[in-house]
Amino acid sequence: MNIRIGPLAAWLALALFLGVGSVWPEEGAPPFFPALGHSALFFGVFFLFFYILPHYFQLPMQIFWGMLLGLLAGWGLTAMDQMALVTDYFGIFGTLFIQLLTMVILPLIIASIISGVANIGDVKRLGGLGAKTLGYYCCTTAVAVFIGLLCVNVIRPGAGQEDLEDRVAAMEEAEEEREATLGSQIQDNVLPQIVPHINIGAIPIIPIIFASILLGAVMAAVGKETEPALRFFQAIDKAIVQLVLWIMRLAPIGVFALMGGVVATMGLEYIPMLGLYVATVILALTLHFAVLVFVVVPTLGGTSPKVFLRGMAPAIQLAFSSSSSSATLPVTMDCATRRVGASKRISSFMLPLGATINMDGTALYQAVAVLFIAQVYGIGLTLPEQFLVFLTAVMVSIGTAGIPGASVGLMSIVLASVGLPIAGVGIVLGVDRFLDMCRTVVNINGDATGSVLLSRLEGEMGEPENY
Ligand code: ASP
């Protein structure tokens, strides 16, 4: 374990500051033992999340522990009448994590869309393939969101709780009570002075996505002269993707805090509800995966599902374990061409484009998560509103980067499109990483099935190599 004195002392100082601050009375000196106890608790949590867990586990497992411990802390501390410690003090890390993620949303989607779409510069070279690719990607993403909406409306994982309104009222009350403490002051007044506090609801995201798609397309059409601009946006894209990976290192403690906060305010009934939500997402993802592999691949792609699945297995495994379509791309290319027999020419155009703009699993996930959050808040969404969720989820999935957790920040856009509170992200965040693994598999599967299908349509489907 790499323990350097400087950072450790900084954590200790922060723990003392929060520990003493959390018991500071209106008048007089703070009580000694509670101050000591709280400081030790804060320090213990910091030590656990920044030293012990990183030493023993990779990030996904650390996030899992964050979720589990958040559940325990939310439940335990509330039972000990210390709810403010969870919502106000540990909540600082949840707020910080979410604020950092929302900070990068705009540059991320602008750079990712422009550089993704502008790469279609190849369209001219590839004839009608560009249009067919975009058509296929749009159709499958729309089908994915439709399946997601269907499942979440039928199963209704967030509904059917009799005391739902009481719990929402409790959440709002807790929100109001937060005014008073040092922790809530830090969250409401200090953090926004340092980390940009972006109100996603107030930003016209869809027009921005639309303009970015147009700008990318026009850059592709103009070609050579716009190349420096394309390289600029590609560089920004690379930098922001790296920034998101840095921010994700805060995910374990962020998830701990957010999960704790939700359990503290909503009670333990939340857990089975969350389980049902996870099951709903997995069911919808599986249905979409099955439609593509068992219907589209054999009929339109002329390939047996067995050959396809056997060939794609390494890419599927990597997508699941890395939660990143971009990181999986080289393996997806290799599997689709060499092991399944898709055309090299078509795959080398479709798959990189797909890894940037075609995210069936992500779009489906956004729709299910947002409807689930609406159900938890007891807000029924009308059909036109659900249609808006549908459109926004498709748009947002185009702008999602193929990296772990990219959807988390962008979910606020879909929430805001139908006027739901952005804080709702906290309700689903604890289980996001696991669902990220599952949706990334569906994301790369959508790209690979596309390359098989178009290879067949263009008469370029080859034989899989022996392996
Ligand atoms: N991790 C996903 C991917 O790389 C994106 C997401 O967060 O939905 O495909």
Coordinates of C-alpha atoms and ligand atoms in Angstrom, one line a residue:
M1 CA 0.0 0.0 0.0
N2 CA 1.4 3.3 -1.1
I3 CA 1.0 5.6 2.0
R4 CA 2.6 9.1 1.6
I5 CA 2.5 11.3 4.6
G6 CA 1.4 14.5 2.9
P7 CA -1.9 13.2 1.4
L8 CA -2.6 11.2 4.5
A9 CA -2.2 14.3 6.7
A10 CA -4.6 16.1 4.3
W11 CA -7.2 13.3 4.7
L12 CA -6.7 13.5 8.5
A13 CA -7.2 17.2 8.5
L14 CA -10.4 17.0 6.4
A15 CA -11.7 14.2 8.7
L16 CA -11.1 16.4 11.8
F17 CA -12.6 19.4 10.1
L18 CA -15.8 17.5 9.2
G19 CA -15.9 15.5 12.4
V20 CA -15.6 18.5 14.7
G21 CA -17.8 20.6 12.4
S22 CA -20.6 18.0 12.5
V23 CA -21.0 18.3 16.2
W24 CA -20.3 22.0 16.6
P25 CA -23.1 23.4 18.8
E26 CA -24.8 26.8 18.3
E27 CA -23.1 28.0 21.5
G28 CA -20.1 26.8 23.5
A29 CA -17.4 24.3 22.7
P30 CA -18.0 21.1 20.7
P31 CA -18.4 17.9 22.9
F32 CA -15.1 16.1 22.9
F33 CA -16.1 12.4 22.4
P34 CA -18.7 12.8 19.7
A35 CA -16.2 15.1 17.8
L36 CA -13.5 12.4 18.2
G37 CA -15.9 9.6 17.1
H38 CA -17.1 11.4 14.0
S39 CA -13.6 12.4 13.0
A40 CA -12.5 8.8 13.3
L41 CA -15.5 7.7 11.3
F42 CA -14.7 10.2 8.5
F43 CA -11.0 9.2 8.6
G44 CA -11.9 5.5 8.5
V45 CA -14.1 6.0 5.4
F46 CA -11.4 8.0 3.6
F47 CA -8.8 5.5 4.5
L48 CA -11.0 2.7 3.3
F49 CA -11.9 4.3 0.0
F50 CA -8.6 5.9 -0.9
Y51 CA -6.1 3.3 0.5
I52 CA -7.5 -0.1 1.3
L53 CA -10.0 -0.7 -1.5
P54 CA -7.7 0.6 -4.3
H55 CA -5.0 -1.6 -2.9
Y56 CA -7.0 -4.8 -3.1
F57 CA -9.6 -4.3 -5.9
Q58 CA -10.0 -2.9 -9.4
L59 CA -12.3 0.0 -9.9
P60 CA -15.5 -2.0 -10.7
M61 CA -15.2 -4.0 -7.5
Q62 CA -14.4 -0.8 -5.5
I63 CA -17.6 0.7 -6.8
F64 CA -19.5 -2.4 -5.8
W65 CA -18.1 -2.1 -2.3
G66 CA -19.1 1.5 -2.3
M67 CA -22.6 0.5 -3.0
L68 CA -22.8 -2.2 -0.4
L69 CA -21.2 0.0 2.3
G70 CA -23.4 2.9 1.3
L71 CA -26.4 0.7 1.9
L72 CA -25.1 -0.3 5.3
A73 CA -24.1 3.2 6.3
G74 CA -27.4 4.7 5.1
W75 CA -29.4 2.2 7.1
G76 CA -27.1 2.0 10.2
L77 CA -26.5 5.6 10.7
T78 CA -30.1 6.5 10.2
A79 CA -31.0 3.8 12.8
M80 CA -28.6 5.5 15.1
D81 CA -30.3 8.9 14.5
Q82 CA -27.3 10.2 12.6
M83 CA -28.9 10.7 9.2
A84 CA -27.3 14.1 8.7
L85 CA -23.9 12.4 8.7
V86 CA -24.9 10.4 5.6
T87 CA -26.9 13.0 3.7
D88 CA -25.0 16.1 4.6
Y89 CA -21.4 15.1 5.2
F90 CA -20.8 12.0 3.2
G91 CA -23.2 13.6 0.7
I92 CA -20.5 16.1 -0.1
F93 CA -18.7 13.4 -2.1
G94 CA -21.8 12.4 -3.9
T95 CA -22.5 16.0 -4.9
L96 CA -18.9 16.5 -5.9
F97 CA -19.0 13.4 -8.0
I98 CA -22.2 14.3 -9.8
Q99 CA -21.1 17.9 -10.3
L100 CA -17.8 16.8 -11.8
L101 CA -19.6 14.5 -14.2
T102 CA -22.2 17.2 -15.3
M103 CA -19.3 19.6 -15.8
V104 CA -17.9 17.6 -18.7
I105 CA -21.2 16.8 -20.4
L106 CA -21.3 19.6 -22.9
P107 CA -17.8 19.5 -24.2
L108 CA -18.0 15.7 -24.2
I109 CA -21.1 15.4 -26.4
I110 CA -20.1 18.2 -28.7
A111 CA -16.6 16.8 -29.3
S112 CA -17.7 13.2 -29.5
I113 CA -20.5 13.9 -32.0
I114 CA -18.5 16.2 -34.2
S115 CA -15.5 13.9 -34.4
G116 CA -17.7 10.8 -34.8
V117 CA -19.9 12.2 -37.6
A118 CA -17.1 14.1 -39.3
N119 CA -15.2 10.8 -39.7
I120 CA -17.9 9.8 -42.1
G121 CA -15.7 11.7 -44.5
D122 CA -15.3 8.1 -45.8
V123 CA -18.9 8.2 -46.9
K124 CA -18.1 9.5 -50.3
R125 CA -15.4 6.8 -50.7
L126 CA -17.8 4.1 -49.5
G127 CA -20.8 5.1 -51.6
G128 CA -24.2 4.5 -50.1
L129 CA -22.8 2.5 -47.2
G130 CA -22.7 5.6 -45.0
A131 CA -26.4 6.2 -45.4
K132 CA -27.2 2.5 -44.9
T133 CA -25.1 2.4 -41.8
L134 CA -26.8 5.4 -40.2
G135 CA -30.2 4.0 -41.2
Y136 CA -29.4 0.6 -39.5
Y137 CA -28.0 2.3 -36.4
C138 CA -31.0 4.6 -36.0
C139 CA -33.5 1.7 -36.5
T140 CA -31.8 -0.7 -34.0
T141 CA -31.4 2.1 -31.4
A142 CA -35.1 3.0 -31.7
V143 CA -36.0 -0.7 -31.3
A144 CA -33.8 -0.9 -28.2
V145 CA -35.5 2.1 -26.6
F146 CA -38.9 0.7 -27.5
I147 CA -38.1 -2.6 -25.9
G148 CA -36.9 -0.8 -22.8
L149 CA -40.0 1.4 -22.5
L150 CA -42.2 -1.6 -23.0
C151 CA -40.5 -3.6 -20.2
V152 CA -40.4 -0.7 -17.7
N153 CA -44.1 0.1 -18.4
V154 CA -45.2 -3.5 -17.9
I155 CA -43.0 -4.4 -14.9
R156 CA -43.2 -0.9 -13.3
P157 CA -40.2 -1.6 -10.9
G158 CA -40.5 1.7 -9.1
A159 CA -44.2 1.7 -8.5
G160 CA -46.7 0.0 -6.4
Q161 CA -45.4 1.2 -3.1
E162 CA -48.3 2.3 -0.9
D163 CA -46.2 4.8 1.1
L164 CA -44.4 6.1 -1.9
E165 CA -45.7 9.6 -1.4
D166 CA -44.7 9.6 2.2
R167 CA -41.2 8.7 1.2
V168 CA -41.0 11.3 -1.5
A169 CA -42.2 13.8 1.1
A170 CA -39.6 12.6 3.5
M171 CA -36.9 13.1 0.8
E172 CA -38.1 16.6 0.2
E173 CA -38.2 17.3 3.9
A174 CA -34.7 16.0 4.4
E175 CA -33.7 18.2 1.5
E176 CA -35.1 21.2 3.3
E177 CA -33.6 20.3 6.7
R178 CA -30.2 20.2 5.1
E179 CA -30.1 24.0 5.2
A180 CA -28.7 24.0 8.7
T181 CA -25.5 22.0 8.8
L182 CA -21.9 22.6 7.9
G183 CA -22.0 19.7 5.4
S184 CA -25.1 21.1 3.6
Q185 CA -23.5 24.5 3.4
I186 CA -20.4 23.0 1.8
Q187 CA -22.6 21.2 -0.7
D188 CA -24.9 24.1 -1.5
N189 CA -22.5 27.1 -1.2
V190 CA -18.9 26.1 -1.2
L191 CA -18.7 23.4 -3.9
P192 CA -20.5 25.4 -6.6
Q193 CA -17.9 28.1 -6.1
I194 CA -15.2 25.7 -7.1
V195 CA -16.6 23.0 -9.3
P196 CA -18.9 24.4 -12.0
H197 CA -22.4 23.7 -11.1
I198 CA -24.2 23.2 -14.4
N199 CA -27.9 23.2 -14.5
I200 CA -28.4 20.8 -17.3
G201 CA -32.2 21.4 -17.3
A202 CA -31.5 25.0 -18.5
I203 CA -29.3 24.0 -21.4
P204 CA -30.9 23.3 -24.8
I205 CA -29.1 20.0 -25.2
I206 CA -31.0 18.5 -28.1
P207 CA -30.5 21.6 -30.4
I208 CA -26.8 21.4 -29.4
I209 CA -26.7 17.7 -30.4
F210 CA -28.5 18.6 -33.6
A211 CA -26.1 21.4 -34.4
S212 CA -23.1 19.2 -33.7
I213 CA -24.4 16.5 -36.0
L214 CA -24.8 19.1 -38.8
L215 CA -21.4 20.6 -38.1
G216 CA -19.8 17.2 -38.2
A217 CA -21.6 16.3 -41.4
V218 CA -20.6 19.6 -43.1
M219 CA -17.0 19.1 -42.1
A220 CA -17.1 15.6 -43.6
A221 CA -18.6 17.1 -46.8
V222 CA -16.0 19.9 -47.1
G223 CA -13.2 17.4 -46.4
K224 CA -9.5 18.4 -46.5
E225 CA -9.9 22.1 -45.5
T226 CA -11.7 21.2 -42.3
E227 CA -9.2 18.6 -41.2
P228 CA -7.5 20.9 -38.7
A229 CA -10.8 21.5 -37.0
L230 CA -11.6 17.8 -37.0
R231 CA -8.2 17.1 -35.3
F232 CA -9.1 19.8 -32.8
F233 CA -12.3 18.2 -31.8
Q234 CA -10.7 14.7 -31.8
A235 CA -8.1 16.0 -29.4
I236 CA -10.7 17.6 -27.1
D237 CA -12.7 14.3 -27.2
K238 CA -9.6 12.4 -26.2
A239 CA -8.8 14.8 -23.3
I240 CA -12.4 14.8 -22.0
V241 CA -12.6 11.0 -22.1
Q242 CA -9.4 10.9 -20.0
L243 CA -11.0 13.5 -17.6
V244 CA -14.0 11.3 -17.2
L245 CA -11.8 8.3 -16.4
W246 CA -10.1 10.5 -13.7
I247 CA -13.5 11.5 -12.3
M248 CA -14.6 7.9 -12.2
R249 CA -11.9 7.3 -9.6
L250 CA -14.1 9.2 -7.2
A251 CA -16.9 6.8 -8.1
P252 CA -16.5 4.4 -5.2
I253 CA -16.9 7.1 -2.5
G254 CA -19.4 8.9 -4.7
V255 CA -21.6 5.9 -5.0
F256 CA -21.2 5.2 -1.3
A257 CA -22.4 8.6 -0.5
L258 CA -25.3 8.7 -3.0
M259 CA -26.4 5.2 -2.1
G260 CA -26.3 6.0 1.6
G261 CA -28.3 9.2 1.1
V262 CA -31.0 7.3 -0.8
V263 CA -31.3 4.5 1.8
A264 CA -31.3 7.1 4.6
T265 CA -34.2 9.0 3.1
M266 CA -36.1 6.3 1.4
G267 CA -35.7 3.4 3.8
L268 CA -34.8 -0.2 3.2
E269 CA -37.8 -0.9 1.0
Y270 CA -35.7 0.7 -1.6
I271 CA -33.5 -2.4 -2.0
P272 CA -36.0 -4.9 -3.4
M273 CA -37.3 -2.1 -5.7
L274 CA -33.8 -1.6 -6.9
G275 CA -33.4 -5.3 -7.5
L276 CA -36.5 -5.3 -9.6
Y277 CA -35.1 -2.3 -11.5
V278 CA -31.9 -4.2 -12.2
A279 CA -33.9 -7.2 -13.4
T280 CA -36.0 -5.0 -15.7
V281 CA -32.9 -3.5 -17.3
I282 CA -31.3 -6.9 -17.8
L283 CA -34.5 -8.4 -19.2
A284 CA -34.8 -5.6 -21.7
L285 CA -31.2 -5.8 -22.7
T286 CA -31.4 -9.5 -23.1
L287 CA -34.5 -9.2 -25.3
H288 CA -32.8 -6.7 -27.6
F289 CA -29.6 -8.8 -27.7
A290 CA -31.7 -11.8 -28.6
V291 CA -33.7 -10.0 -31.4
L292 CA -30.4 -9.0 -33.1
V293 CA -28.6 -12.3 -32.7
F294 CA -31.4 -14.7 -33.2
V295 CA -33.6 -12.8 -35.7
V296 CA -31.5 -10.2 -37.5
V297 CA -28.2 -12.1 -37.8
P298 CA -29.7 -15.3 -39.4
T299 CA -32.4 -13.7 -41.5
L300 CA -30.8 -10.5 -42.8
G301 CA -27.2 -11.4 -42.1
G302 CA -27.3 -14.9 -43.4
T303 CA -25.1 -16.1 -40.5
S304 CA -26.0 -18.7 -37.9
P305 CA -26.3 -17.3 -34.4
K306 CA -24.0 -20.0 -33.2
V307 CA -21.2 -18.9 -35.6
F308 CA -21.8 -15.3 -34.6
L309 CA -21.8 -15.8 -30.9
R310 CA -18.8 -18.1 -31.0
G311 CA -16.9 -15.6 -33.1
M312 CA -17.9 -12.6 -31.0
A313 CA -17.3 -14.3 -27.6
P314 CA -14.0 -12.6 -26.9
A315 CA -15.4 -9.1 -27.7
I316 CA -18.4 -9.8 -25.6
Q317 CA -16.3 -10.9 -22.6
L318 CA -14.1 -7.8 -23.0
A319 CA -17.0 -5.4 -23.3
F320 CA -18.5 -6.9 -20.2
S321 CA -15.4 -6.7 -18.1
S322 CA -14.1 -3.3 -19.4
S323 CA -17.5 -1.5 -19.7
S324 CA -16.0 0.3 -22.6
S325 CA -17.0 0.0 -26.3
S326 CA -14.0 2.1 -27.3
A327 CA -11.5 -0.1 -25.4
T328 CA -13.2 -3.2 -26.9
L329 CA -13.1 -1.8 -30.5
P330 CA -9.9 -3.6 -31.7
V331 CA -11.2 -6.9 -30.4
T332 CA -14.7 -6.3 -31.9
M333 CA -13.0 -5.6 -35.3
D334 CA -11.0 -8.7 -35.1
C335 CA -13.9 -10.9 -34.0
A336 CA -16.4 -9.5 -36.6
T337 CA -14.0 -9.9 -39.5
R338 CA -11.7 -12.8 -38.8
R339 CA -13.9 -15.0 -36.7
V340 CA -17.4 -14.2 -38.1
G341 CA -16.5 -13.3 -41.7
A342 CA -17.7 -9.8 -42.0
S343 CA -16.1 -7.6 -44.7
K344 CA -12.9 -5.8 -43.6
R345 CA -13.8 -2.8 -45.7
I346 CA -17.2 -2.4 -44.2
S347 CA -16.2 -3.3 -40.7
S348 CA -13.4 -0.8 -40.6
F349 CA -15.9 1.9 -41.4
M350 CA -18.9 0.7 -39.4
L351 CA -17.4 -0.5 -36.2
P352 CA -15.4 2.6 -35.2
L353 CA -18.4 4.8 -36.1
G354 CA -20.7 2.5 -34.2
A355 CA -18.4 2.5 -31.1
T356 CA -18.9 6.3 -31.0
I357 CA -22.5 6.9 -32.0
N358 CA -24.4 3.6 -32.0
M359 CA -25.3 2.6 -28.4
D360 CA -28.4 0.5 -28.3
G361 CA -27.8 -0.7 -24.7
T362 CA -27.1 2.8 -23.5
A363 CA -30.3 4.3 -25.1
L364 CA -32.4 1.4 -23.7
Y365 CA -30.9 1.9 -20.3
Q366 CA -31.5 5.6 -20.2
A367 CA -35.1 5.2 -21.0
V368 CA -35.7 2.4 -18.4
A369 CA -33.7 4.4 -15.7
V370 CA -35.6 7.6 -16.3
L371 CA -39.0 5.9 -16.2
F372 CA -38.0 4.0 -13.1
I373 CA -37.0 7.3 -11.4
A374 CA -40.3 8.9 -12.4
Q375 CA -42.1 5.9 -10.9
V376 CA -40.2 6.2 -7.7
Y377 CA -41.0 9.9 -7.4
G378 CA -44.6 8.9 -8.1
I379 CA -44.7 11.0 -11.3
G380 CA -46.7 9.4 -14.1
L381 CA -45.3 10.2 -17.6
T382 CA -47.9 10.6 -20.3
L383 CA -47.4 9.1 -23.8
P384 CA -46.1 12.3 -25.3
E385 CA -43.7 12.7 -22.4
Q386 CA -42.5 9.1 -22.9
F387 CA -42.0 9.9 -26.6
L388 CA -39.8 12.8 -25.5
V389 CA -37.9 10.3 -23.3
F390 CA -37.6 8.1 -26.4
L391 CA -36.2 10.9 -28.6
T392 CA -33.8 12.2 -25.9
A393 CA -32.5 8.8 -25.1
V394 CA -31.7 8.1 -28.7
M395 CA -30.0 11.5 -29.1
V396 CA -28.1 11.2 -25.9
S397 CA -26.9 7.7 -26.8
I398 CA -25.3 9.2 -29.9
G399 CA -23.4 11.6 -27.8
T400 CA -22.3 9.1 -25.2
A401 CA -18.6 8.2 -25.2
G402 CA -17.7 4.5 -25.3
I403 CA -16.1 4.6 -21.8
P404 CA -17.2 3.3 -18.4
G405 CA -19.9 5.3 -16.7
A406 CA -20.4 7.7 -19.6
S407 CA -24.2 7.4 -19.3
V408 CA -24.3 8.6 -15.7
G409 CA -23.8 12.3 -16.3
L410 CA -25.8 12.3 -19.4
M411 CA -28.9 10.8 -17.7
S412 CA -29.6 14.3 -16.3
I413 CA -30.4 15.4 -19.8
V414 CA -33.0 12.8 -20.2
L415 CA -34.4 13.5 -16.7
A416 CA -34.5 17.2 -17.5
S417 CA -36.3 16.7 -20.8
V418 CA -39.4 15.7 -18.9
G419 CA -38.9 17.9 -15.9
L420 CA -37.7 15.2 -13.4
P421 CA -35.3 16.2 -10.6
I422 CA -31.7 15.7 -11.6
A423 CA -31.0 14.3 -8.1
G424 CA -32.9 11.2 -9.2
V425 CA -29.7 10.0 -10.7
G426 CA -28.7 9.1 -7.2
I427 CA -31.4 6.5 -7.0
V428 CA -29.9 4.3 -9.7
L429 CA -26.3 5.2 -9.4
G430 CA -25.3 2.5 -7.0
V431 CA -26.1 -0.3 -9.4
D432 CA -24.9 1.6 -12.5
R433 CA -21.6 0.0 -12.9
F434 CA -23.0 -3.5 -13.1
L435 CA -25.6 -2.4 -15.6
D436 CA -22.9 -0.5 -17.5
M437 CA -21.1 -3.9 -18.0
C438 CA -24.3 -5.4 -19.4
R439 CA -25.3 -2.5 -21.7
T440 CA -21.8 -2.3 -23.1
V441 CA -22.2 -5.8 -24.4
V442 CA -25.4 -4.8 -26.1
N443 CA -23.7 -1.7 -27.5
I444 CA -20.9 -3.6 -29.2
N445 CA -23.3 -6.3 -30.3
G446 CA -25.4 -3.7 -32.2
D447 CA -22.3 -2.6 -34.1
A448 CA -21.2 -6.1 -34.9
T449 CA -24.6 -7.3 -36.1
G450 CA -24.6 -4.2 -38.4
S451 CA -21.3 -5.1 -40.0
V452 CA -22.5 -8.6 -40.6
L453 CA -25.8 -7.4 -42.1
L454 CA -24.2 -4.8 -44.4
S455 CA -21.5 -7.2 -45.5
R456 CA -24.2 -9.6 -46.6
L457 CA -26.2 -6.8 -48.3
E458 CA -23.1 -5.6 -50.2
G459 CA -22.2 -9.2 -51.1
E460 CA -18.9 -9.1 -49.2
M461 CA -19.6 -11.6 -46.5
G462 CA -16.6 -14.0 -46.2
E463 CA -16.0 -17.3 -44.4
P464 CA -15.0 -17.3 -40.8
E465 CA -11.4 -18.3 -40.3
N466 CA -10.6 -21.5 -38.4
Y467 CA -9.6 -20.6 -34.9
Ligands
ASP1 N1 -19.9 2.2 -21.0 C1 -20.7 2.3 -22.2 C2 -19.9 1.9 -23.4 O1 -18.7 2.1 -23.4 C3 -21.3 3.7 -22.3 C4 -22.3 4.0 -21.2 O2 -21.9 4.4 -20.2 O3 -23.5 3.7 -21.4 O4 -20.5 1.5 -24.4

